[in-house]
């Protein structure tokens, strides 16, 4: 039996779980989990807009580390966060993560040198794995009948973030410079801390053994970080450069060593027996690939929009950031609206069929974007098709994970999905830049990209989506949550006369 907590907040949970209807308390609880989760996506957009100001303020050619530092720290810490959440409860770990995230962004905003900015971003990276806990927490604190819809709404709200963030980023950076974006992130993360502290009850512990596999966590996190780092630097170093191959080799060796470390550990940081189950492996890999496309492709499309249009030299559209934000409202609304609709009705349909249909639409959409992206009308029409599928993907992925793992394994499943998205995201981004570089013109040290390169970026997204679809076809029927099964068993049991 799972031990109960003496926390008054946790004692409220059973009453909220009784009937499975949306109540004001559950709506507030969803906001408290969705705000900090989607703040990660907003932070990526704000950070991308702040990079130019950072580079010009500190006169550095290493500005890529502004974003890479946060990504590397987040990747390194993810396995520890998963285990700590199971050991001590997700709410406690979330509070620590949001507090460090707010502190790190504030330090970066106050920094007087580039290296201090990076130090602040490294501290802010402690907040990066928040999504590994928030989606798992949904299953712990929401009524069983609302788990799929709540998870879907949290995932699809990334469309709303993508809709608002470009306008917000432009206003902050244009008015207050890069420090304005960092101060906003610090304040918004502090709000996230308050929401979690006031509205989220403590979750049950899913691991009761106090042992902790520090060696396994370091080896796994270090291996993933090395691979992400090598992939991120491969374009600038060269893929055959000794540094790129060295970091890739070190990462692969560390991941192989991790398998042996976990087998001999009395307190493994990840239960590899769970990951050896075919449904889990297929769902996590397909979910990671598909969400990577849904999250990565819109960011890469910004290159097409903002790069100049110079016949024979650059095939960019030459838009301003403000014009791009206005045009992108269309497909971001499609993504958000589709995600909300799917979230509401997902529990009435076979999740696998809805998921696969979304993948088909997203693959077709990005294939069309690759062919037709020459002006506003073409980009709006084709991107809306792609984001129609992306809305299904971001809403359906959490439900896919819920359907292949038990309640006690939810933290592990969500954490592994987040790690795969980071890993696949680095690889897909590197592949996209390689496609762009293969068809480019360098003028005064700056690379300008031709149309074929942009086309292959979108076709790469379509190909990765097709790979996710092929894997998804082999996922067996998904089970309902344990709580749902228990509820049905009670309902079907003979009642006394």
Tab-separated table of C-alpha atoms in Angstrom:
chain	number	residue	atom	x	y	z
A	1	UNK	CA	0.000	0.000	0.000
A	2	UNK	CA	1.269	3.463	-0.845
A	3	UNK	CA	1.865	5.424	2.339
A	4	UNK	CA	-0.190	8.565	2.780
A	5	UNK	CA	1.262	11.940	3.520
A	6	UNK	CA	0.419	14.176	6.415
A	7	UNK	CA	0.412	17.153	4.091
A	8	UNK	CA	-2.979	18.923	4.202
A	9	UNK	CA	-2.700	19.538	0.457
A	10	UNK	CA	-2.326	15.862	-0.330
A	11	UNK	CA	-5.288	15.081	1.898
A	12	UNK	CA	-7.421	17.175	-0.479
A	13	UNK	CA	-6.509	14.981	-3.453
A	14	UNK	CA	-8.951	12.109	-2.879
A	15	UNK	CA	-11.924	14.460	-2.781
A	16	UNK	CA	-10.879	16.039	-6.056
A	17	UNK	CA	-10.520	12.599	-7.662
A	18	UNK	CA	-13.969	11.381	-6.758
A	19	UNK	CA	-16.082	12.054	-9.850
A	20	UNK	CA	-13.764	12.946	-12.711
A	21	UNK	CA	-15.420	16.275	-13.533
A	22	UNK	CA	-13.633	19.541	-14.173
A	23	UNK	CA	-13.880	21.837	-11.143
A	24	UNK	CA	-12.376	25.289	-10.494
A	25	UNK	CA	-9.748	23.632	-8.303
A	26	UNK	CA	-8.713	21.245	-11.087
A	27	UNK	CA	-8.553	24.086	-13.610
A	28	UNK	CA	-6.228	26.014	-11.289
A	29	UNK	CA	-4.175	22.880	-10.748
A	30	UNK	CA	-3.800	22.436	-14.513
A	31	UNK	CA	-2.671	26.072	-14.861
A	32	UNK	CA	-0.172	25.569	-12.047
A	33	UNK	CA	1.411	22.655	-13.923
A	34	UNK	CA	1.052	24.028	-17.460
A	35	UNK	CA	2.512	27.487	-16.736
A	36	UNK	CA	5.992	26.305	-15.709
A	37	UNK	CA	5.978	23.498	-18.288
A	38	UNK	CA	5.287	25.775	-21.247
A	39	UNK	CA	7.539	28.479	-19.830
A	40	UNK	CA	10.334	26.226	-21.080
A	41	UNK	CA	9.090	26.688	-24.652
A	42	UNK	CA	8.651	30.422	-24.161
A	43	UNK	CA	12.170	30.589	-22.724
A	44	UNK	CA	13.541	29.023	-25.901
A	45	UNK	CA	11.876	31.679	-28.072
A	46	UNK	CA	12.881	34.550	-25.777
A	47	UNK	CA	16.426	33.224	-25.540
A	48	UNK	CA	16.739	32.968	-29.319
A	49	UNK	CA	15.676	36.601	-29.672
A	50	UNK	CA	18.099	37.694	-26.928
A	51	UNK	CA	21.188	36.034	-28.426
A	52	UNK	CA	22.004	38.826	-30.870
A	53	UNK	CA	21.951	41.385	-28.059
A	54	UNK	CA	24.187	39.204	-25.884
A	55	UNK	CA	26.704	38.794	-28.699
A	56	UNK	CA	26.831	42.527	-29.406
A	57	UNK	CA	26.991	43.552	-25.745
A	58	UNK	CA	29.897	41.273	-24.849
A	59	UNK	CA	31.550	41.151	-28.313
A	60	UNK	CA	31.764	37.379	-28.333
A	61	UNK	CA	31.811	34.832	-31.123
A	62	UNK	CA	30.763	32.091	-28.672
A	63	UNK	CA	27.155	33.237	-28.239
A	64	UNK	CA	25.883	29.734	-29.160
A	65	UNK	CA	26.815	28.762	-25.594
A	66	UNK	CA	24.065	31.080	-24.336
A	67	UNK	CA	21.508	28.438	-25.284
A	68	UNK	CA	23.761	25.384	-25.295
A	69	UNK	CA	24.785	25.803	-21.644
A	70	UNK	CA	21.188	25.573	-20.457
A	71	UNK	CA	20.505	22.562	-22.704
A	72	UNK	CA	23.572	20.657	-21.502
A	73	UNK	CA	22.848	21.202	-17.805
A	74	UNK	CA	19.217	20.211	-18.315
A	75	UNK	CA	20.219	17.022	-20.134
A	76	UNK	CA	22.770	16.098	-17.463
A	77	UNK	CA	20.277	16.549	-14.611
A	78	UNK	CA	17.242	14.824	-16.120
A	79	UNK	CA	17.978	11.284	-14.836
A	80	UNK	CA	18.576	12.643	-11.313
A	81	UNK	CA	15.331	14.629	-11.391
A	82	UNK	CA	13.312	11.542	-12.376
A	83	UNK	CA	14.676	9.509	-9.479
A	84	UNK	CA	14.422	12.316	-6.925
A	85	UNK	CA	10.791	12.894	-7.871
A	86	UNK	CA	9.989	9.242	-7.220
A	87	UNK	CA	11.922	9.216	-3.942
A	88	UNK	CA	10.788	12.470	-2.336
A	89	UNK	CA	7.659	13.515	-4.228
A	90	UNK	CA	7.486	15.584	-7.408
A	91	UNK	CA	6.225	18.779	-5.749
A	92	UNK	CA	9.328	19.189	-3.590
A	93	UNK	CA	11.625	18.684	-6.550
A	94	UNK	CA	9.567	21.073	-8.716
A	95	UNK	CA	9.866	23.798	-6.075
A	96	UNK	CA	13.641	23.401	-5.924
A	97	UNK	CA	13.884	23.470	-9.728
A	98	UNK	CA	11.769	26.606	-10.170
A	99	UNK	CA	13.629	28.429	-7.384
A	100	UNK	CA	16.982	27.691	-9.041
A	101	UNK	CA	15.585	28.598	-12.455
A	102	UNK	CA	14.469	32.043	-11.272
A	103	UNK	CA	17.793	32.600	-9.509
A	104	UNK	CA	19.795	31.606	-12.582
A	105	UNK	CA	17.927	33.902	-14.978
A	106	UNK	CA	18.277	36.797	-12.516
A	107	UNK	CA	22.038	36.178	-12.247
A	108	UNK	CA	22.326	36.134	-16.041
A	109	UNK	CA	20.389	39.415	-16.282
A	110	UNK	CA	22.683	41.080	-13.721
A	111	UNK	CA	25.937	39.674	-15.127
A	112	UNK	CA	28.586	42.108	-16.267
A	113	UNK	CA	30.591	39.625	-18.315
A	114	UNK	CA	29.743	36.923	-20.829
A	115	UNK	CA	31.105	34.139	-18.626
A	116	UNK	CA	28.913	35.241	-15.738
A	117	UNK	CA	25.952	35.208	-18.113
A	118	UNK	CA	26.813	31.589	-18.906
A	119	UNK	CA	27.125	30.798	-15.193
A	120	UNK	CA	23.618	32.159	-14.636
A	121	UNK	CA	22.285	30.148	-17.557
A	122	UNK	CA	23.904	27.034	-16.109
A	123	UNK	CA	22.018	27.565	-12.834
A	124	UNK	CA	18.838	28.208	-14.808
A	125	UNK	CA	19.417	24.833	-16.484
A	126	UNK	CA	18.311	23.161	-13.243
A	127	UNK	CA	14.792	24.169	-14.290
A	128	UNK	CA	15.128	22.501	-17.688
A	129	UNK	CA	13.870	18.986	-16.790
A	130	UNK	CA	10.606	20.324	-15.288
A	131	UNK	CA	8.543	18.622	-17.985
A	132	UNK	CA	9.901	15.255	-16.889
A	133	UNK	CA	7.944	15.679	-13.639
A	134	UNK	CA	4.918	17.783	-14.592
A	135	UNK	CA	3.355	15.317	-17.039
A	136	UNK	CA	3.979	12.481	-14.590
A	137	UNK	CA	2.365	14.546	-11.821
A	138	UNK	CA	-0.856	14.835	-13.852
A	139	UNK	CA	-1.498	11.143	-13.354
A	140	UNK	CA	-0.935	11.474	-9.602
A	141	UNK	CA	-3.193	14.460	-8.912
A	142	UNK	CA	-5.984	14.340	-11.526
A	143	UNK	CA	-9.035	12.052	-11.604
A	144	UNK	CA	-8.364	9.020	-13.840
A	145	UNK	CA	-10.986	10.060	-16.404
A	146	UNK	CA	-9.250	13.426	-16.872
A	147	UNK	CA	-5.638	12.242	-17.098
A	148	UNK	CA	-5.578	12.043	-20.906
A	149	UNK	CA	-7.386	15.336	-21.467
A	150	UNK	CA	-5.322	17.205	-18.852
A	151	UNK	CA	-2.079	15.854	-20.323
A	152	UNK	CA	-3.237	16.758	-23.823
A	153	UNK	CA	-4.139	20.316	-22.853
A	154	UNK	CA	-0.735	20.761	-21.228
A	155	UNK	CA	0.999	19.508	-24.354
A	156	UNK	CA	-1.090	21.449	-26.848
A	157	UNK	CA	-0.706	24.722	-24.947
A	158	UNK	CA	2.702	24.991	-26.627
A	159	UNK	CA	0.724	26.368	-29.590
A	160	UNK	CA	-0.521	29.242	-27.455
A	161	UNK	CA	3.024	29.873	-26.250
A	162	UNK	CA	4.301	29.922	-29.831
A	163	UNK	CA	1.512	32.344	-30.704
A	164	UNK	CA	2.298	34.913	-27.996
A	165	UNK	CA	6.041	34.543	-27.427
A	166	UNK	CA	7.343	36.150	-30.661
A	167	UNK	CA	5.369	39.342	-29.939
A	168	UNK	CA	6.470	39.323	-26.307
A	169	UNK	CA	10.099	38.698	-27.259
A	170	UNK	CA	10.114	41.545	-29.767
A	171	UNK	CA	8.634	43.990	-27.265
A	172	UNK	CA	11.015	42.998	-24.454
A	173	UNK	CA	14.179	42.986	-26.564
A	174	UNK	CA	13.310	46.155	-28.500
A	175	UNK	CA	12.447	48.048	-25.303
A	176	UNK	CA	14.933	46.762	-22.732
A	177	UNK	CA	17.457	44.703	-24.697
A	178	UNK	CA	18.424	41.138	-23.893
A	179	UNK	CA	18.257	41.859	-20.147
A	180	UNK	CA	14.529	42.549	-20.505
A	181	UNK	CA	13.986	38.997	-21.798
A	182	UNK	CA	16.057	37.503	-18.964
A	183	UNK	CA	14.283	39.540	-16.270
A	184	UNK	CA	10.931	38.441	-17.661
A	185	UNK	CA	12.034	34.791	-17.498
A	186	UNK	CA	13.196	35.278	-13.907
A	187	UNK	CA	9.861	36.848	-12.910
A	188	UNK	CA	7.788	34.259	-14.793
A	189	UNK	CA	9.732	31.419	-13.156
A	190	UNK	CA	9.137	32.991	-9.748
A	191	UNK	CA	5.408	32.980	-10.572
A	192	UNK	CA	5.775	29.289	-11.467
A	193	UNK	CA	7.275	28.659	-8.013
A	194	UNK	CA	4.303	30.381	-6.361
A	195	UNK	CA	1.762	28.436	-8.440
A	196	UNK	CA	3.349	25.084	-7.577
A	197	UNK	CA	3.688	26.018	-3.896
A	198	UNK	CA	0.068	27.164	-3.541
A	199	UNK	CA	-1.880	24.872	-5.858
A	200	UNK	CA	-0.055	21.588	-6.455
A	201	UNK	CA	-0.443	18.890	-3.777
A	202	UNK	CA	2.438	16.605	-2.951
A	203	UNK	CA	2.420	13.497	-5.116
A	204	UNK	CA	2.751	9.926	-3.844
A	205	UNK	CA	6.240	8.497	-3.736
A	206	UNK	CA	6.804	5.739	-6.266
A	207	UNK	CA	10.162	4.609	-4.865
A	208	UNK	CA	10.706	3.837	-1.199
A	209	UNK	CA	14.316	2.623	-1.250
A	210	UNK	CA	16.536	5.460	-0.046
A	211	UNK	CA	19.540	4.274	-2.083
A	212	UNK	CA	20.661	6.485	-4.946
A	213	UNK	CA	22.762	5.451	-7.930
A	214	UNK	CA	24.988	8.508	-8.279
A	215	UNK	CA	27.430	6.727	-10.575
A	216	UNK	CA	24.677	5.615	-12.938
A	217	UNK	CA	23.206	9.130	-13.034
A	218	UNK	CA	26.554	10.739	-13.803
A	219	UNK	CA	27.391	8.192	-16.515
A	220	UNK	CA	23.949	8.447	-18.174
A	221	UNK	CA	23.675	12.231	-17.920
A	222	UNK	CA	27.275	12.686	-18.995
A	223	UNK	CA	26.863	10.362	-21.972
A	224	UNK	CA	23.724	12.119	-23.196
A	225	UNK	CA	25.330	15.522	-22.639
A	226	UNK	CA	28.422	14.533	-24.616
A	227	UNK	CA	26.310	13.372	-27.571
A	228	UNK	CA	24.180	16.550	-27.504
A	229	UNK	CA	27.298	18.724	-27.240
A	230	UNK	CA	29.059	17.000	-30.130
A	231	UNK	CA	25.943	17.224	-32.286
A	232	UNK	CA	25.502	20.901	-31.468
A	233	UNK	CA	29.116	21.727	-32.300
A	234	UNK	CA	29.477	19.404	-35.278
A	235	UNK	CA	28.404	21.993	-37.828
A	236	UNK	CA	31.006	24.551	-36.712
A	237	UNK	CA	33.798	22.063	-36.009
A	238	UNK	CA	33.124	19.782	-38.959
A	239	UNK	CA	31.652	16.285	-38.691
A	240	UNK	CA	34.999	14.601	-39.363
A	241	UNK	CA	36.892	16.819	-36.903
A	242	UNK	CA	38.669	14.957	-34.096
A	243	UNK	CA	36.794	16.997	-31.470
A	244	UNK	CA	33.385	16.062	-32.860
A	245	UNK	CA	34.278	12.387	-33.175
A	246	UNK	CA	35.918	12.402	-29.754
A	247	UNK	CA	32.872	13.798	-27.967
A	248	UNK	CA	30.519	11.509	-29.881
A	249	UNK	CA	32.689	8.509	-29.096
A	250	UNK	CA	32.909	9.445	-25.419
A	251	UNK	CA	29.140	9.823	-25.228
A	252	UNK	CA	28.445	6.467	-26.876
A	253	UNK	CA	30.989	4.708	-24.645
A	254	UNK	CA	29.404	6.294	-21.550
A	255	UNK	CA	25.941	5.108	-22.587
A	256	UNK	CA	27.237	1.559	-23.096
A	257	UNK	CA	28.985	1.671	-19.715
A	258	UNK	CA	25.723	2.859	-18.165
A	259	UNK	CA	24.003	-0.385	-19.199
A	260	UNK	CA	26.580	-2.417	-17.239
A	261	UNK	CA	26.540	-0.030	-14.258
A	262	UNK	CA	22.768	-0.320	-13.927
A	263	UNK	CA	22.831	-4.103	-14.067
A	264	UNK	CA	25.128	-4.249	-11.047
A	265	UNK	CA	23.523	-1.398	-9.087
A	266	UNK	CA	21.360	-2.177	-6.061
A	267	UNK	CA	19.495	1.126	-6.549
A	268	UNK	CA	19.339	1.800	-10.332
A	269	UNK	CA	18.520	5.347	-11.351
A	270	UNK	CA	16.481	4.024	-14.309
A	271	UNK	CA	14.649	0.715	-14.307
A	272	UNK	CA	15.945	-0.791	-17.538
A	273	UNK	CA	13.446	-3.640	-17.257
A	274	UNK	CA	10.731	-1.110	-18.065
A	275	UNK	CA	12.602	0.151	-21.114
A	276	UNK	CA	13.128	-3.385	-22.411
A	277	UNK	CA	9.385	-3.814	-22.835
A	278	UNK	CA	8.527	-3.410	-26.519
A	279	UNK	CA	5.454	-1.152	-26.091
A	280	UNK	CA	7.412	1.252	-23.866
A	281	UNK	CA	10.423	1.401	-26.187
A	282	UNK	CA	8.222	1.959	-29.263
A	283	UNK	CA	6.015	4.607	-27.641
A	284	UNK	CA	8.936	6.583	-26.211
A	285	UNK	CA	10.958	6.495	-29.441
A	286	UNK	CA	8.000	7.371	-31.671
A	287	UNK	CA	6.831	10.057	-29.236
A	288	UNK	CA	10.318	11.550	-29.007
A	289	UNK	CA	10.792	11.674	-32.779
A	290	UNK	CA	7.359	13.149	-33.496
A	291	UNK	CA	7.509	15.810	-30.790
A	292	UNK	CA	11.016	16.745	-31.912
A	293	UNK	CA	9.598	17.598	-35.334
A	294	UNK	CA	6.631	19.467	-33.842
A	295	UNK	CA	8.898	21.583	-31.614
A	296	UNK	CA	11.955	21.993	-33.880
A	297	UNK	CA	10.581	22.717	-37.348
A	298	UNK	CA	8.804	26.010	-36.462
A	299	UNK	CA	12.049	27.345	-34.996
A	300	UNK	CA	14.007	26.404	-38.094
A	301	UNK	CA	11.343	28.064	-40.252
A	302	UNK	CA	12.299	31.371	-38.608
A	303	UNK	CA	15.574	31.211	-40.572
A	304	UNK	CA	13.611	31.140	-43.818
A	305	UNK	CA	11.460	34.065	-42.718
A	306	UNK	CA	14.182	36.362	-41.364
A	307	UNK	CA	17.102	35.725	-43.718
A	308	UNK	CA	17.307	38.293	-46.547
A	309	UNK	CA	16.071	37.709	-50.048
A	310	UNK	CA	19.057	38.233	-52.379
A	311	UNK	CA	18.605	36.639	-55.822
A	312	UNK	CA	21.301	34.047	-56.449
A	313	UNK	CA	22.726	34.451	-52.938
A	314	UNK	CA	20.011	34.053	-50.283
A	315	UNK	CA	16.537	32.522	-50.662
A	316	UNK	CA	15.199	33.859	-47.362
A	317	UNK	CA	11.915	35.735	-47.345
A	318	UNK	CA	13.429	38.881	-45.801
A	319	UNK	CA	10.670	39.481	-43.269
A	320	UNK	CA	11.021	41.456	-40.077
A	321	UNK	CA	10.548	39.649	-36.769
A	322	UNK	CA	7.262	41.505	-36.265
A	323	UNK	CA	5.960	40.483	-39.700
A	324	UNK	CA	6.933	36.879	-39.043
A	325	UNK	CA	5.081	36.968	-35.718
A	326	UNK	CA	1.935	38.262	-37.421
A	327	UNK	CA	2.035	35.667	-40.221
A	328	UNK	CA	2.746	32.781	-37.830
A	329	UNK	CA	-0.415	33.534	-35.826
A	330	UNK	CA	-2.377	31.415	-38.334
A	331	UNK	CA	-0.573	28.102	-37.950
A	332	UNK	CA	0.013	28.525	-34.208
A	333	UNK	CA	-3.730	28.998	-33.708
A	334	UNK	CA	-4.326	25.828	-35.723
A	335	UNK	CA	-1.900	23.909	-33.519
A	336	UNK	CA	-3.395	25.210	-30.279
A	337	UNK	CA	-7.008	24.705	-31.364
A	338	UNK	CA	-6.364	21.203	-32.671
A	339	UNK	CA	-4.570	20.257	-29.471
A	340	UNK	CA	-7.450	21.476	-27.316
A	341	UNK	CA	-10.006	19.612	-29.422
A	342	UNK	CA	-8.010	16.382	-29.341
A	343	UNK	CA	-7.426	16.749	-25.603
A	344	UNK	CA	-11.146	17.040	-24.946
A	345	UNK	CA	-12.211	13.981	-26.930
A	346	UNK	CA	-9.138	11.736	-26.812
A	347	UNK	CA	-10.531	9.463	-24.106
A	348	UNK	CA	-13.462	8.542	-26.359
A	349	UNK	CA	-11.260	7.197	-29.173
A	350	UNK	CA	-8.400	4.774	-29.718
A	351	UNK	CA	-5.324	6.860	-28.862
A	352	UNK	CA	-3.125	4.943	-31.309
A	353	UNK	CA	-5.391	5.657	-34.279
A	354	UNK	CA	-5.666	9.358	-33.435
A	355	UNK	CA	-1.879	9.532	-32.935
A	356	UNK	CA	-1.118	7.825	-36.262
A	357	UNK	CA	-3.591	10.059	-38.105
A	358	UNK	CA	-1.818	13.102	-36.677
A	359	UNK	CA	1.533	11.768	-37.851
A	360	UNK	CA	0.209	11.247	-41.381
A	361	UNK	CA	-1.110	14.808	-41.556
A	362	UNK	CA	2.124	16.269	-40.129
A	363	UNK	CA	4.269	14.313	-42.621
A	364	UNK	CA	2.105	15.471	-45.537
A	365	UNK	CA	2.183	19.027	-44.207
A	366	UNK	CA	5.959	19.319	-44.007
A	367	UNK	CA	6.313	17.663	-47.405
A	368	UNK	CA	4.089	20.430	-48.798
A	369	UNK	CA	6.022	23.130	-46.898
A	370	UNK	CA	9.192	21.865	-48.577
A	371	UNK	CA	7.629	22.443	-51.993
A	372	UNK	CA	5.606	25.602	-51.281
A	373	UNK	CA	7.127	28.268	-49.010
A	374	UNK	CA	7.833	31.164	-51.344
A	375	UNK	CA	5.439	33.767	-49.899
A	376	UNK	CA	2.979	34.423	-47.069
A	377	UNK	CA	0.036	32.588	-48.637
A	378	UNK	CA	2.000	29.441	-49.494
A	379	UNK	CA	3.650	29.289	-46.082
A	380	UNK	CA	0.367	29.863	-44.234
A	381	UNK	CA	-1.528	27.167	-46.129
A	382	UNK	CA	1.156	24.483	-45.942
A	383	UNK	CA	2.178	25.262	-42.356
A	384	UNK	CA	-1.445	25.082	-41.222
A	385	UNK	CA	-1.623	21.536	-42.617
A	386	UNK	CA	1.618	20.609	-40.817
A	387	UNK	CA	0.454	22.151	-37.545
A	388	UNK	CA	-2.903	20.424	-37.787
A	389	UNK	CA	-0.944	17.207	-37.381
A	390	UNK	CA	1.441	18.758	-34.848
A	391	UNK	CA	-1.508	19.696	-32.626
A	392	UNK	CA	-2.536	16.035	-32.519
A	393	UNK	CA	1.054	14.995	-31.782
A	394	UNK	CA	1.668	17.305	-28.828
A	395	UNK	CA	-1.725	16.450	-27.316
A	396	UNK	CA	-1.448	12.705	-27.935
A	397	UNK	CA	2.149	12.003	-26.870
A	398	UNK	CA	1.489	12.200	-23.089
A	399	UNK	CA	-1.511	9.875	-23.483
A	400	UNK	CA	0.661	7.480	-25.480
A	401	UNK	CA	3.125	7.245	-22.579
A	402	UNK	CA	0.317	6.883	-20.022
A	403	UNK	CA	-0.991	3.926	-22.019
A	404	UNK	CA	2.210	1.865	-21.911
A	405	UNK	CA	3.494	2.379	-18.359
A	406	UNK	CA	2.030	1.863	-14.912
A	407	UNK	CA	1.335	4.706	-12.522
A	408	UNK	CA	4.578	4.027	-10.633
A	409	UNK	CA	6.521	4.147	-13.910
A	410	UNK	CA	5.004	7.420	-15.128
A	411	UNK	CA	7.909	9.543	-13.902
A	412	UNK	CA	10.389	7.269	-15.650
A	413	UNK	CA	8.368	7.309	-18.883
A	414	UNK	CA	7.950	11.092	-18.966
A	415	UNK	CA	11.598	11.630	-18.060
A	416	UNK	CA	12.853	9.312	-20.778
A	417	UNK	CA	10.575	11.032	-23.298
A	418	UNK	CA	12.078	14.407	-22.375
A	419	UNK	CA	15.617	13.055	-22.680
A	420	UNK	CA	14.862	11.624	-26.118
A	421	UNK	CA	13.337	14.917	-27.290
A	422	UNK	CA	16.558	16.725	-26.248
A	423	UNK	CA	18.733	14.120	-27.964
A	424	UNK	CA	16.666	13.892	-31.145
A	425	UNK	CA	16.273	17.674	-31.203
A	426	UNK	CA	20.035	18.173	-31.272
A	427	UNK	CA	20.419	15.580	-34.031
A	428	UNK	CA	17.579	16.939	-36.192
A	429	UNK	CA	18.806	20.523	-35.779
A	430	UNK	CA	22.327	19.495	-36.771
A	431	UNK	CA	20.949	17.624	-39.789
A	432	UNK	CA	18.924	20.671	-40.813
A	433	UNK	CA	21.953	22.956	-40.688
A	434	UNK	CA	23.968	20.401	-42.638
A	435	UNK	CA	21.279	20.442	-45.339
A	436	UNK	CA	21.365	24.234	-45.404
A	437	UNK	CA	25.166	24.371	-45.553
A	438	UNK	CA	25.237	21.941	-48.473
A	439	UNK	CA	23.478	24.536	-50.630
A	440	UNK	CA	24.760	27.899	-49.445
A	441	UNK	CA	26.853	30.898	-50.418
A	442	UNK	CA	29.365	32.481	-48.027
A	443	UNK	CA	29.732	36.271	-48.271
A	444	UNK	CA	32.146	38.082	-45.931
A	445	UNK	CA	32.145	35.153	-43.541
A	446	UNK	CA	28.340	34.856	-43.378
A	447	UNK	CA	26.543	31.842	-44.871
A	448	UNK	CA	23.415	32.520	-46.906
A	449	UNK	CA	21.161	29.618	-47.834
A	450	UNK	CA	19.545	28.717	-51.142
A	451	UNK	CA	16.038	27.405	-51.672
A	452	UNK	CA	17.000	23.736	-52.012
A	453	UNK	CA	18.514	23.815	-48.521
A	454	UNK	CA	15.313	25.204	-47.013
A	455	UNK	CA	13.265	22.579	-48.844
A	456	UNK	CA	15.369	19.772	-47.421
A	457	UNK	CA	14.972	21.133	-43.894
A	458	UNK	CA	11.206	20.628	-44.142
A	459	UNK	CA	11.522	17.329	-45.971
A	460	UNK	CA	13.797	16.159	-43.149
A	461	UNK	CA	10.940	16.898	-40.755
A	462	UNK	CA	8.601	14.854	-42.957
A	463	UNK	CA	11.046	11.919	-43.079
A	464	UNK	CA	11.488	11.879	-39.290
A	465	UNK	CA	7.707	11.961	-38.912
A	466	UNK	CA	7.376	8.983	-41.249
A	467	UNK	CA	9.926	7.104	-39.122
A	468	UNK	CA	7.794	7.840	-36.035
A	469	UNK	CA	4.712	6.621	-37.899
A	470	UNK	CA	6.343	3.320	-38.881
A	471	UNK	CA	7.344	2.679	-35.268
A	472	UNK	CA	3.866	3.608	-34.057
A	473	UNK	CA	2.256	0.966	-36.268
A	474	UNK	CA	3.852	-1.713	-34.074
A	475	UNK	CA	2.638	-0.296	-30.751
A	476	UNK	CA	0.163	-2.817	-29.263
A	477	UNK	CA	-3.244	-1.752	-27.911
A	478	UNK	CA	-2.857	0.729	-25.064
A	479	UNK	CA	-4.134	-0.127	-21.624
A	480	UNK	CA	-6.226	2.166	-19.496
A	481	UNK	CA	-4.834	3.642	-16.305
A	482	UNK	CA	-4.816	1.366	-13.291
A	483	UNK	CA	-7.323	3.621	-11.608
A	484	UNK	CA	-9.725	3.274	-14.529
A	485	UNK	CA	-9.427	-0.493	-14.411
A	486	UNK	CA	-10.134	-0.483	-10.695
A	487	UNK	CA	-13.134	1.739	-11.262
A	488	UNK	CA	-14.574	-0.565	-13.884
A	489	UNK	CA	-13.990	-3.570	-11.668
A	490	UNK	CA	-15.968	-1.909	-8.893
A	491	UNK	CA	-18.731	-0.937	-11.266
A	492	UNK	CA	-18.990	-4.457	-12.648
A	493	UNK	CA	-18.920	-6.167	-9.245
A	494	UNK	CA	-22.258	-7.561	-8.032
A	495	UNK	CA	-24.014	-5.140	-5.752
A	496	UNK	CA	-25.781	-6.335	-2.595
A	497	UNK	CA	-29.538	-6.406	-2.888
